[in-house]
């Protein structure tokens, strides 16, 4: 049941899509002048078809009329767009193994997955092909590949960055995120795409997510100890919290996320899938089939519980609270994982990433450690709207670790 | 070309929809116990068809599987849902004259329009039928009817309140808003639906929107002087600003808003309209026809300019800035307005309301004055995410005016 049976486990697959999608010179001046950026192939570029990771989608859609505003903003800030990157099919997976276009290399550990769905964008930045890459993050699609590839990744507060000209997946969770190799550049891109926070708030107190650390591999937890110490030196000793509720813990939260997400995904893409009958890779086909069935089931109280959870997180983090958790439960799994193992990895990952997703919070993943020579990411979450404060904290922490 | 030729100009049209949509008792206890609320008929109630203001939509859609989370949140807070209210067809108008279901009465001046599209919700609160009503605000559909009916209306930061189970119109502008007769209750509903702001920020400085006041009727401007004085007593003398840019001013901003909105609306509803061929009232039919044509035109730089404008507003208002403007350019027009006059009213209104819409900012409309016995609303706008600070300021201003 491997999805990459026909690709060598050590191939060095380039991160860019094979079809033409234009390269665009930036304005030449501005705060991002002389930097390059790549764009996940779910962002529109005027005059080119947005491929969304599936050849039947590519063949069946017209060229975009308009370029996504976030792309225009980076061009205007001086950066050059060098190409579009491979994405999971319709951005609905976390592994980064596209059945049709291959698995963009994870340069830090080439026999392992890069993580997805913004796999090509992470790969392009990690390999040095681009300084910046745009991705999208609905369930972890920027945070996870950033962690697995050993670079910085940021998911903003839901609704803060324009989703114009970006393929929707599950609109109440969708965000535009970005990757860089440096914390300083991560924040500078934020200055272009986010503007200032509504209030200047300093990160002031730390919460360690106990149930998040518990579900990570022990070696990974140990590898994160030095950065937790540095963080405590900045913000004081952490209070230990459990984010999962008493009824089912993080697993219940993760299942509610998957249910809500699947329903939105089927609403968004079900009609096209049923009409166009596209060829999907086997895991993605099964995923959409599951989404179709979930959409047909009677909803329970997932949506209301999401709002409860959002309010609980807003109260916890108001006024400068910072939640710290591992970005991923382990280092990158080997490519071509068996289905059961890949599902296990996904469920553990989503149990971490769904916290910010459900509560619409910003999260940054920082490459702070290694296990067996593979990158490990630490994640920080702050209250909604404090995106620039969070990016500033990330920069301070990296300086402290240097 | 009147849309209400068959209704008497002085009828006392009830605000509720004629079809059954269930009344639901609240939890009986909680911060909103013993209060009643009404819901615009674009919010889902499980087991009932959401009518969206059009009989063909009502006939052609299945009952909702799930109740909108915001409705559940109010029920859980103890309030009783007493019924669903008349909306403009697919929420795409600001007048409040539904061709099929009639014009919900504006109790403050029954020969005048209530404003829309959340016309029935505003009417239900203004007439005392409900203590609270939920509406939606894409282009002004809570702020305008609140002003015209003489009640409080709030549009939150875009993305802060769940849009689950709410008919989309133009997703990048859509918000859930609410009406009350008291500033205190407006804020208490905010405590249920918003939770705390990310940072506790006090409103600290005032900006008077000169180009906003200039396009309002002189009598209305004069009527707002006492509340501007009270506001200055709280926040200090205002700085005078112009929000429209040098190229075309507010009119250009408004036209960009209309273009972006029309494109999103046609993406959202065009397929259904072309397939189902619903009967619309003449003005609404013309509106959708215009949206269809706009969606076919080549986009220019509207989307990028929107992001520029958002950043400019974020910088202006960061750290406690408050923009003050009239909620509407005049008192409510008479019912059955000629088309040209209704378009003029709409364009002037949108020139005011598009500021918060384009920049995704929260705005509150306060019933602070009268002209010719008809209500006049004053609006306050703060930075994105400072919704609770804004509702707190509204309460303090009303106390100062008492």
PDB file of C-alpha atoms in Angstrom, chain B residues 119-370:
ATOM      1  CA  UNK B 119     -33.943  43.813   8.037  1.00  0.00           C
ATOM      2  CA  UNK B 120     -36.132  41.433  10.048  1.00  0.00           C
ATOM      3  CA  UNK B 121     -33.540  41.029  12.784  1.00  0.00           C
ATOM      4  CA  UNK B 122     -33.223  44.793  13.228  1.00  0.00           C
ATOM      5  CA  UNK B 123     -36.995  45.168  13.136  1.00  0.00           C
ATOM      6  CA  UNK B 124     -37.527  42.423  15.736  1.00  0.00           C
ATOM      7  CA  UNK B 125     -35.180  44.092  18.197  1.00  0.00           C
ATOM      8  CA  UNK B 126     -36.380  47.623  17.502  1.00  0.00           C
ATOM      9  CA  UNK B 127     -40.023  46.609  18.006  1.00  0.00           C
ATOM     10  CA  UNK B 128     -39.273  44.765  21.237  1.00  0.00           C
ATOM     11  CA  UNK B 129     -40.169  41.325  19.840  1.00  0.00           C
ATOM     12  CA  UNK B 130     -36.672  40.079  20.698  1.00  0.00           C
ATOM     13  CA  UNK B 131     -33.943  41.287  23.042  1.00  0.00           C
ATOM     14  CA  UNK B 132     -31.154  40.125  20.752  1.00  0.00           C
ATOM     15  CA  UNK B 133     -31.070  39.266  17.056  1.00  0.00           C
ATOM     16  CA  UNK B 134     -28.396  37.664  14.955  1.00  0.00           C
ATOM     17  CA  UNK B 135     -27.717  39.061  11.517  1.00  0.00           C
ATOM     18  CA  UNK B 136     -24.901  38.946   9.011  1.00  0.00           C
ATOM     19  CA  UNK B 137     -22.847  41.855   7.749  1.00  0.00           C
ATOM     20  CA  UNK B 138     -20.964  41.600   4.460  1.00  0.00           C
ATOM     21  CA  UNK B 139     -21.312  45.154   3.173  1.00  0.00           C
ATOM     22  CA  UNK B 140     -23.185  46.839   6.014  1.00  0.00           C
ATOM     23  CA  UNK B 141     -26.142  44.532   6.605  1.00  0.00           C
ATOM     24  CA  UNK B 142     -26.041  44.877  10.395  1.00  0.00           C
ATOM     25  CA  UNK B 143     -24.591  48.377  10.741  1.00  0.00           C
ATOM     26  CA  UNK B 144     -27.053  50.069   8.379  1.00  0.00           C
ATOM     27  CA  UNK B 145     -30.351  48.603   9.705  1.00  0.00           C
ATOM     28  CA  UNK B 146     -29.148  49.246  13.261  1.00  0.00           C
ATOM     29  CA  UNK B 147     -28.662  52.904  12.386  1.00  0.00           C
ATOM     30  CA  UNK B 148     -31.944  53.276  10.491  1.00  0.00           C
ATOM     31  CA  UNK B 149     -34.007  51.507  13.177  1.00  0.00           C
ATOM     32  CA  UNK B 150     -32.368  53.262  16.135  1.00  0.00           C
ATOM     33  CA  UNK B 151     -30.746  50.300  17.869  1.00  0.00           C
ATOM     34  CA  UNK B 152     -27.237  48.970  18.514  1.00  0.00           C
ATOM     35  CA  UNK B 153     -25.537  46.858  15.858  1.00  0.00           C
ATOM     36  CA  UNK B 154     -22.138  45.225  15.851  1.00  0.00           C
ATOM     37  CA  UNK B 155     -19.983  43.801  13.070  1.00  0.00           C
ATOM     38  CA  UNK B 156     -17.013  41.848  14.498  1.00  0.00           C
ATOM     39  CA  UNK B 157     -13.503  41.534  13.099  1.00  0.00           C
ATOM     40  CA  UNK B 158     -13.638  39.346  10.017  1.00  0.00           C
ATOM     41  CA  UNK B 159     -13.052  35.717  10.945  1.00  0.00           C
ATOM     42  CA  UNK B 160     -13.493  36.103  14.691  1.00  0.00           C
ATOM     43  CA  UNK B 161     -17.027  34.646  15.005  1.00  0.00           C
ATOM     44  CA  UNK B 162     -17.914  31.278  13.508  1.00  0.00           C
ATOM     45  CA  UNK B 163     -19.660  31.387  10.134  1.00  0.00           C
ATOM     46  CA  UNK B 164     -20.525  27.695  10.420  1.00  0.00           C
ATOM     47  CA  UNK B 165     -24.058  26.996   9.255  1.00  0.00           C
ATOM     48  CA  UNK B 166     -24.470  30.491   7.820  1.00  0.00           C
ATOM     49  CA  UNK B 167     -25.182  31.002   4.099  1.00  0.00           C
ATOM     50  CA  UNK B 168     -22.033  32.449   2.534  1.00  0.00           C
ATOM     51  CA  UNK B 169     -22.366  35.584   0.393  1.00  0.00           C
ATOM     52  CA  UNK B 170     -18.846  36.945  -0.178  1.00  0.00           C
ATOM     53  CA  UNK B 171     -16.635  34.909   2.158  1.00  0.00           C
ATOM     54  CA  UNK B 172     -13.743  37.325   2.485  1.00  0.00           C
ATOM     55  CA  UNK B 173     -16.184  39.976   3.737  1.00  0.00           C
ATOM     56  CA  UNK B 174     -18.856  37.896   5.536  1.00  0.00           C
ATOM     57  CA  UNK B 175     -19.315  38.291   9.295  1.00  0.00           C
ATOM     58  CA  UNK B 176     -21.925  37.322  11.873  1.00  0.00           C
ATOM     59  CA  UNK B 177     -23.218  40.378  13.738  1.00  0.00           C
ATOM     60  CA  UNK B 178     -25.915  41.175  16.265  1.00  0.00           C
ATOM     61  CA  UNK B 179     -28.460  43.774  17.388  1.00  0.00           C
ATOM     62  CA  UNK B 180     -29.662  44.882  20.828  1.00  0.00           C
ATOM     63  CA  UNK B 181     -31.472  47.855  22.340  1.00  0.00           C
ATOM     64  CA  UNK B 182     -28.749  48.388  24.986  1.00  0.00           C
ATOM     65  CA  UNK B 183     -24.984  48.789  24.796  1.00  0.00           C
ATOM     66  CA  UNK B 184     -24.532  46.623  27.871  1.00  0.00           C
ATOM     67  CA  UNK B 185     -26.322  43.657  26.302  1.00  0.00           C
ATOM     68  CA  UNK B 186     -24.419  44.189  23.044  1.00  0.00           C
ATOM     69  CA  UNK B 187     -21.207  43.671  25.001  1.00  0.00           C
ATOM     70  CA  UNK B 188     -22.557  40.714  26.997  1.00  0.00           C
ATOM     71  CA  UNK B 189     -23.418  38.886  23.766  1.00  0.00           C
ATOM     72  CA  UNK B 190     -19.829  39.620  22.762  1.00  0.00           C
ATOM     73  CA  UNK B 191     -18.592  37.861  25.892  1.00  0.00           C
ATOM     74  CA  UNK B 192     -20.417  34.721  24.703  1.00  0.00           C
ATOM     75  CA  UNK B 193     -19.498  34.833  21.006  1.00  0.00           C
ATOM     76  CA  UNK B 194     -16.090  36.544  21.049  1.00  0.00           C
ATOM     77  CA  UNK B 195     -14.298  35.661  24.260  1.00  0.00           C
ATOM     78  CA  UNK B 196     -11.557  38.013  25.443  1.00  0.00           C
ATOM     79  CA  UNK B 197      -9.411  40.120  23.130  1.00  0.00           C
ATOM     80  CA  UNK B 198      -5.830  38.860  22.762  1.00  0.00           C
ATOM     81  CA  UNK B 199      -4.651  41.913  24.657  1.00  0.00           C
ATOM     82  CA  UNK B 200      -6.389  44.312  26.974  1.00  0.00           C
ATOM     83  CA  UNK B 201      -6.147  47.596  25.127  1.00  0.00           C
ATOM     84  CA  UNK B 202      -8.012  50.757  26.022  1.00  0.00           C
ATOM     85  CA  UNK B 203      -9.257  53.053  23.315  1.00  0.00           C
ATOM     86  CA  UNK B 204      -6.793  55.901  23.600  1.00  0.00           C
ATOM     87  CA  UNK B 205      -7.032  58.293  20.636  1.00  0.00           C
ATOM     88  CA  UNK B 206      -9.660  59.446  18.219  1.00  0.00           C
ATOM     89  CA  UNK B 207      -9.685  59.925  14.440  1.00  0.00           C
ATOM     90  CA  UNK B 208     -12.543  61.812  12.862  1.00  0.00           C
ATOM     91  CA  UNK B 209     -13.204  60.542   9.336  1.00  0.00           C
ATOM     92  CA  UNK B 210     -13.593  63.849   7.471  1.00  0.00           C
ATOM     93  CA  UNK B 211     -14.515  62.340   4.114  1.00  0.00           C
ATOM     94  CA  UNK B 212     -17.076  60.144   5.863  1.00  0.00           C
ATOM     95  CA  UNK B 213     -18.791  63.083   7.535  1.00  0.00           C
ATOM     96  CA  UNK B 214     -18.646  65.120   4.323  1.00  0.00           C
ATOM     97  CA  UNK B 215     -20.811  62.690   2.405  1.00  0.00           C
ATOM     98  CA  UNK B 216     -23.532  62.639   5.079  1.00  0.00           C
ATOM     99  CA  UNK B 217     -26.518  65.010   5.100  1.00  0.00           C
ATOM    100  CA  UNK B 218     -25.838  68.261   6.902  1.00  0.00           C
ATOM    101  CA  UNK B 219     -28.696  67.755   9.374  1.00  0.00           C
ATOM    102  CA  UNK B 220     -27.281  64.349  10.273  1.00  0.00           C
ATOM    103  CA  UNK B 221     -23.784  65.777  10.803  1.00  0.00           C
ATOM    104  CA  UNK B 222     -25.187  68.411  13.117  1.00  0.00           C
ATOM    105  CA  UNK B 223     -27.200  65.848  15.042  1.00  0.00           C
ATOM    106  CA  UNK B 224     -23.982  63.946  15.755  1.00  0.00           C
ATOM    107  CA  UNK B 225     -22.157  66.916  17.310  1.00  0.00           C
ATOM    108  CA  UNK B 226     -23.161  66.208  20.940  1.00  0.00           C
ATOM    109  CA  UNK B 227     -21.984  62.594  20.780  1.00  0.00           C
ATOM    110  CA  UNK B 228     -18.724  63.654  19.132  1.00  0.00           C
ATOM    111  CA  UNK B 229     -18.234  66.056  22.036  1.00  0.00           C
ATOM    112  CA  UNK B 230     -18.875  63.257  24.536  1.00  0.00           C
ATOM    113  CA  UNK B 231     -16.451  61.024  22.678  1.00  0.00           C
ATOM    114  CA  UNK B 232     -13.799  63.761  22.709  1.00  0.00           C
ATOM    115  CA  UNK B 233     -14.313  64.132  26.452  1.00  0.00           C
ATOM    116  CA  UNK B 234     -13.471  60.433  26.810  1.00  0.00           C
ATOM    117  CA  UNK B 235     -10.590  60.170  24.330  1.00  0.00           C
ATOM    118  CA  UNK B 236      -9.327  63.687  23.752  1.00  0.00           C
ATOM    119  CA  UNK B 237      -9.825  65.912  20.725  1.00  0.00           C
ATOM    120  CA  UNK B 238      -9.856  63.960  17.484  1.00  0.00           C
ATOM    121  CA  UNK B 239      -7.253  64.079  14.752  1.00  0.00           C
ATOM    122  CA  UNK B 240      -8.981  64.723  11.439  1.00  0.00           C
ATOM    123  CA  UNK B 241      -8.169  62.117   8.785  1.00  0.00           C
ATOM    124  CA  UNK B 242      -9.247  61.323   5.240  1.00  0.00           C
ATOM    125  CA  UNK B 243      -9.658  57.584   4.628  1.00  0.00           C
ATOM    126  CA  UNK B 244     -10.144  57.630   0.875  1.00  0.00           C
ATOM    127  CA  UNK B 245      -6.869  57.805  -1.003  1.00  0.00           C
ATOM    128  CA  UNK B 246      -5.768  60.541  -3.395  1.00  0.00           C
ATOM    129  CA  UNK B 247      -6.925  58.640  -6.457  1.00  0.00           C
ATOM    130  CA  UNK B 248     -10.685  58.746  -6.323  1.00  0.00           C
ATOM    131  CA  UNK B 249     -11.211  58.972  -2.586  1.00  0.00           C
ATOM    132  CA  UNK B 250     -13.920  56.968  -0.879  1.00  0.00           C
ATOM    133  CA  UNK B 251     -15.767  56.428  -4.135  1.00  0.00           C
ATOM    134  CA  UNK B 252     -12.854  54.480  -5.569  1.00  0.00           C
ATOM    135  CA  UNK B 253     -12.612  52.417  -2.386  1.00  0.00           C
ATOM    136  CA  UNK B 254     -16.341  51.710  -2.552  1.00  0.00           C
ATOM    137  CA  UNK B 255     -16.159  50.665  -6.199  1.00  0.00           C
ATOM    138  CA  UNK B 256     -13.294  48.299  -5.450  1.00  0.00           C
ATOM    139  CA  UNK B 257     -15.334  46.824  -2.613  1.00  0.00           C
ATOM    140  CA  UNK B 258     -18.325  46.313  -4.890  1.00  0.00           C
ATOM    141  CA  UNK B 259     -16.176  44.682  -7.555  1.00  0.00           C
ATOM    142  CA  UNK B 260     -14.473  42.266  -5.190  1.00  0.00           C
ATOM    143  CA  UNK B 261     -17.758  41.482  -3.474  1.00  0.00           C
ATOM    144  CA  UNK B 262     -19.606  40.892  -6.750  1.00  0.00           C
ATOM    145  CA  UNK B 263     -16.920  38.497  -7.933  1.00  0.00           C
ATOM    146  CA  UNK B 264     -17.097  36.473  -4.717  1.00  0.00           C
ATOM    147  CA  UNK B 265     -20.889  36.493  -4.785  1.00  0.00           C
ATOM    148  CA  UNK B 266     -21.023  35.160  -8.307  1.00  0.00           C
ATOM    149  CA  UNK B 267     -18.489  32.451  -7.491  1.00  0.00           C
ATOM    150  CA  UNK B 268     -20.654  31.505  -4.521  1.00  0.00           C
ATOM    151  CA  UNK B 269     -24.147  31.720  -5.970  1.00  0.00           C
ATOM    152  CA  UNK B 270     -23.764  31.919  -9.759  1.00  0.00           C
ATOM    153  CA  UNK B 271     -23.955  28.152 -10.323  1.00  0.00           C
ATOM    154  CA  UNK B 272     -27.209  27.846  -8.347  1.00  0.00           C
ATOM    155  CA  UNK B 273     -28.732  30.891 -10.033  1.00  0.00           C
ATOM    156  CA  UNK B 274     -27.885  29.612 -13.514  1.00  0.00           C
ATOM    157  CA  UNK B 275     -29.206  26.139 -12.745  1.00  0.00           C
ATOM    158  CA  UNK B 276     -32.276  26.870 -10.628  1.00  0.00           C
ATOM    159  CA  UNK B 277     -33.291  30.106 -12.396  1.00  0.00           C
ATOM    160  CA  UNK B 278     -34.955  31.460  -9.243  1.00  0.00           C
ATOM    161  CA  UNK B 279     -37.513  34.272  -9.327  1.00  0.00           C
ATOM    162  CA  UNK B 280     -35.902  37.362  -7.808  1.00  0.00           C
ATOM    163  CA  UNK B 281     -37.418  40.747  -7.165  1.00  0.00           C
ATOM    164  CA  UNK B 282     -36.482  43.167  -9.983  1.00  0.00           C
ATOM    165  CA  UNK B 283     -33.744  45.069  -8.102  1.00  0.00           C
ATOM    166  CA  UNK B 284     -32.139  41.876  -6.806  1.00  0.00           C
ATOM    167  CA  UNK B 285     -32.300  40.268 -10.243  1.00  0.00           C
ATOM    168  CA  UNK B 286     -30.497  43.291 -11.681  1.00  0.00           C
ATOM    169  CA  UNK B 287     -27.936  43.104  -8.880  1.00  0.00           C
ATOM    170  CA  UNK B 288     -27.088  39.468  -9.565  1.00  0.00           C
ATOM    171  CA  UNK B 289     -26.962  40.195 -13.265  1.00  0.00           C
ATOM    172  CA  UNK B 290     -24.431  42.921 -12.559  1.00  0.00           C
ATOM    173  CA  UNK B 291     -22.426  40.522 -10.357  1.00  0.00           C
ATOM    174  CA  UNK B 292     -22.386  37.999 -13.199  1.00  0.00           C
ATOM    175  CA  UNK B 293     -21.018  40.588 -15.591  1.00  0.00           C
ATOM    176  CA  UNK B 294     -18.415  41.801 -13.074  1.00  0.00           C
ATOM    177  CA  UNK B 295     -17.254  38.229 -12.539  1.00  0.00           C
ATOM    178  CA  UNK B 296     -16.595  37.946 -16.262  1.00  0.00           C
ATOM    179  CA  UNK B 297     -14.467  41.093 -16.478  1.00  0.00           C
ATOM    180  CA  UNK B 298     -10.704  40.948 -16.195  1.00  0.00           C
ATOM    181  CA  UNK B 299      -9.651  41.812 -12.646  1.00  0.00           C
ATOM    182  CA  UNK B 300      -7.359  44.766 -12.209  1.00  0.00           C
ATOM    183  CA  UNK B 301      -5.539  45.537  -8.981  1.00  0.00           C
ATOM    184  CA  UNK B 302      -8.523  45.584  -6.602  1.00  0.00           C
ATOM    185  CA  UNK B 303      -7.319  42.685  -4.487  1.00  0.00           C
ATOM    186  CA  UNK B 304      -3.820  44.060  -3.983  1.00  0.00           C
ATOM    187  CA  UNK B 305      -5.181  47.515  -3.223  1.00  0.00           C
ATOM    188  CA  UNK B 306      -7.442  45.958  -0.614  1.00  0.00           C
ATOM    189  CA  UNK B 307      -4.385  44.557   1.167  1.00  0.00           C
ATOM    190  CA  UNK B 308      -2.653  47.942   0.988  1.00  0.00           C
ATOM    191  CA  UNK B 309      -5.708  49.565   2.485  1.00  0.00           C
ATOM    192  CA  UNK B 310      -5.884  46.937   5.265  1.00  0.00           C
ATOM    193  CA  UNK B 311      -2.275  47.600   6.196  1.00  0.00           C
ATOM    194  CA  UNK B 312      -2.811  51.355   6.176  1.00  0.00           C
ATOM    195  CA  UNK B 313      -5.798  51.023   8.502  1.00  0.00           C
ATOM    196  CA  UNK B 314      -3.933  48.577  10.760  1.00  0.00           C
ATOM    197  CA  UNK B 315      -1.120  51.098  11.154  1.00  0.00           C
ATOM    198  CA  UNK B 316      -3.523  53.984  11.794  1.00  0.00           C
ATOM    199  CA  UNK B 317      -5.496  52.170  14.476  1.00  0.00           C
ATOM    200  CA  UNK B 318      -2.816  50.013  16.161  1.00  0.00           C
ATOM    201  CA  UNK B 319      -2.612  50.409  19.920  1.00  0.00           C
ATOM    202  CA  UNK B 320      -6.028  51.889  20.698  1.00  0.00           C
ATOM    203  CA  UNK B 321      -6.935  54.183  17.792  1.00  0.00           C
ATOM    204  CA  UNK B 322     -10.658  54.763  17.212  1.00  0.00           C
ATOM    205  CA  UNK B 323     -12.122  55.941  13.921  1.00  0.00           C
ATOM    206  CA  UNK B 324     -15.461  57.737  14.188  1.00  0.00           C
ATOM    207  CA  UNK B 325     -17.864  58.140  11.266  1.00  0.00           C
ATOM    208  CA  UNK B 326     -21.592  58.316  10.585  1.00  0.00           C
ATOM    209  CA  UNK B 327     -23.179  54.847  10.281  1.00  0.00           C
ATOM    210  CA  UNK B 328     -25.301  55.992   7.347  1.00  0.00           C
ATOM    211  CA  UNK B 329     -25.343  59.058   5.099  1.00  0.00           C
ATOM    212  CA  UNK B 330     -28.922  60.010   6.025  1.00  0.00           C
ATOM    213  CA  UNK B 331     -31.964  58.901   7.960  1.00  0.00           C
ATOM    214  CA  UNK B 332     -33.912  55.982   6.465  1.00  0.00           C
ATOM    215  CA  UNK B 333     -35.304  56.750   3.002  1.00  0.00           C
ATOM    216  CA  UNK B 334     -39.023  56.375   2.407  1.00  0.00           C
ATOM    217  CA  UNK B 335     -40.174  52.924   1.345  1.00  0.00           C
ATOM    218  CA  UNK B 336     -40.596  52.200  -2.339  1.00  0.00           C
ATOM    219  CA  UNK B 337     -37.823  54.525  -3.399  1.00  0.00           C
ATOM    220  CA  UNK B 338     -37.205  55.095  -7.100  1.00  0.00           C
ATOM    221  CA  UNK B 339     -34.286  53.080  -8.419  1.00  0.00           C
ATOM    222  CA  UNK B 340     -31.954  56.027  -8.989  1.00  0.00           C
ATOM    223  CA  UNK B 341     -32.522  57.330  -5.465  1.00  0.00           C
ATOM    224  CA  UNK B 342     -32.048  53.886  -3.986  1.00  0.00           C
ATOM    225  CA  UNK B 343     -28.783  53.456  -5.868  1.00  0.00           C
ATOM    226  CA  UNK B 344     -27.597  56.852  -4.649  1.00  0.00           C
ATOM    227  CA  UNK B 345     -28.408  55.915  -1.066  1.00  0.00           C
ATOM    228  CA  UNK B 346     -26.655  52.576  -1.448  1.00  0.00           C
ATOM    229  CA  UNK B 347     -23.514  54.064  -2.953  1.00  0.00           C
ATOM    230  CA  UNK B 348     -23.197  56.671  -0.199  1.00  0.00           C
ATOM    231  CA  UNK B 349     -23.853  54.038   2.460  1.00  0.00           C
ATOM    232  CA  UNK B 350     -21.290  51.656   0.997  1.00  0.00           C
ATOM    233  CA  UNK B 351     -18.733  54.476   0.877  1.00  0.00           C
ATOM    234  CA  UNK B 352     -18.967  54.497   4.674  1.00  0.00           C
ATOM    235  CA  UNK B 353     -19.401  50.805   5.409  1.00  0.00           C
ATOM    236  CA  UNK B 354     -16.721  49.573   3.010  1.00  0.00           C
ATOM    237  CA  UNK B 355     -13.974  50.956   5.271  1.00  0.00           C
ATOM    238  CA  UNK B 356     -14.414  48.258   7.920  1.00  0.00           C
ATOM    239  CA  UNK B 357     -15.370  45.713   5.279  1.00  0.00           C
ATOM    240  CA  UNK B 358     -12.266  46.138   3.154  1.00  0.00           C
ATOM    241  CA  UNK B 359      -9.928  46.237   6.157  1.00  0.00           C
ATOM    242  CA  UNK B 360     -11.722  43.418   8.051  1.00  0.00           C
ATOM    243  CA  UNK B 361     -12.238  45.677  11.089  1.00  0.00           C
ATOM    244  CA  UNK B 362     -14.871  45.591  13.823  1.00  0.00           C
ATOM    245  CA  UNK B 363     -17.466  48.383  13.841  1.00  0.00           C
ATOM    246  CA  UNK B 364     -20.260  49.286  16.211  1.00  0.00           C
ATOM    247  CA  UNK B 365     -23.237  51.510  15.378  1.00  0.00           C
ATOM    248  CA  UNK B 366     -24.827  53.451  18.255  1.00  0.00           C
ATOM    249  CA  UNK B 367     -28.270  55.126  18.228  1.00  0.00           C
ATOM    250  CA  UNK B 368     -27.237  58.527  19.507  1.00  0.00           C
ATOM    251  CA  UNK B 369     -29.474  61.086  17.797  1.00  0.00           C
ATOM    252  CA  UNK B 370     -32.527  61.838  15.675  1.00  0.00           C
TER     253      UNK B 370
END
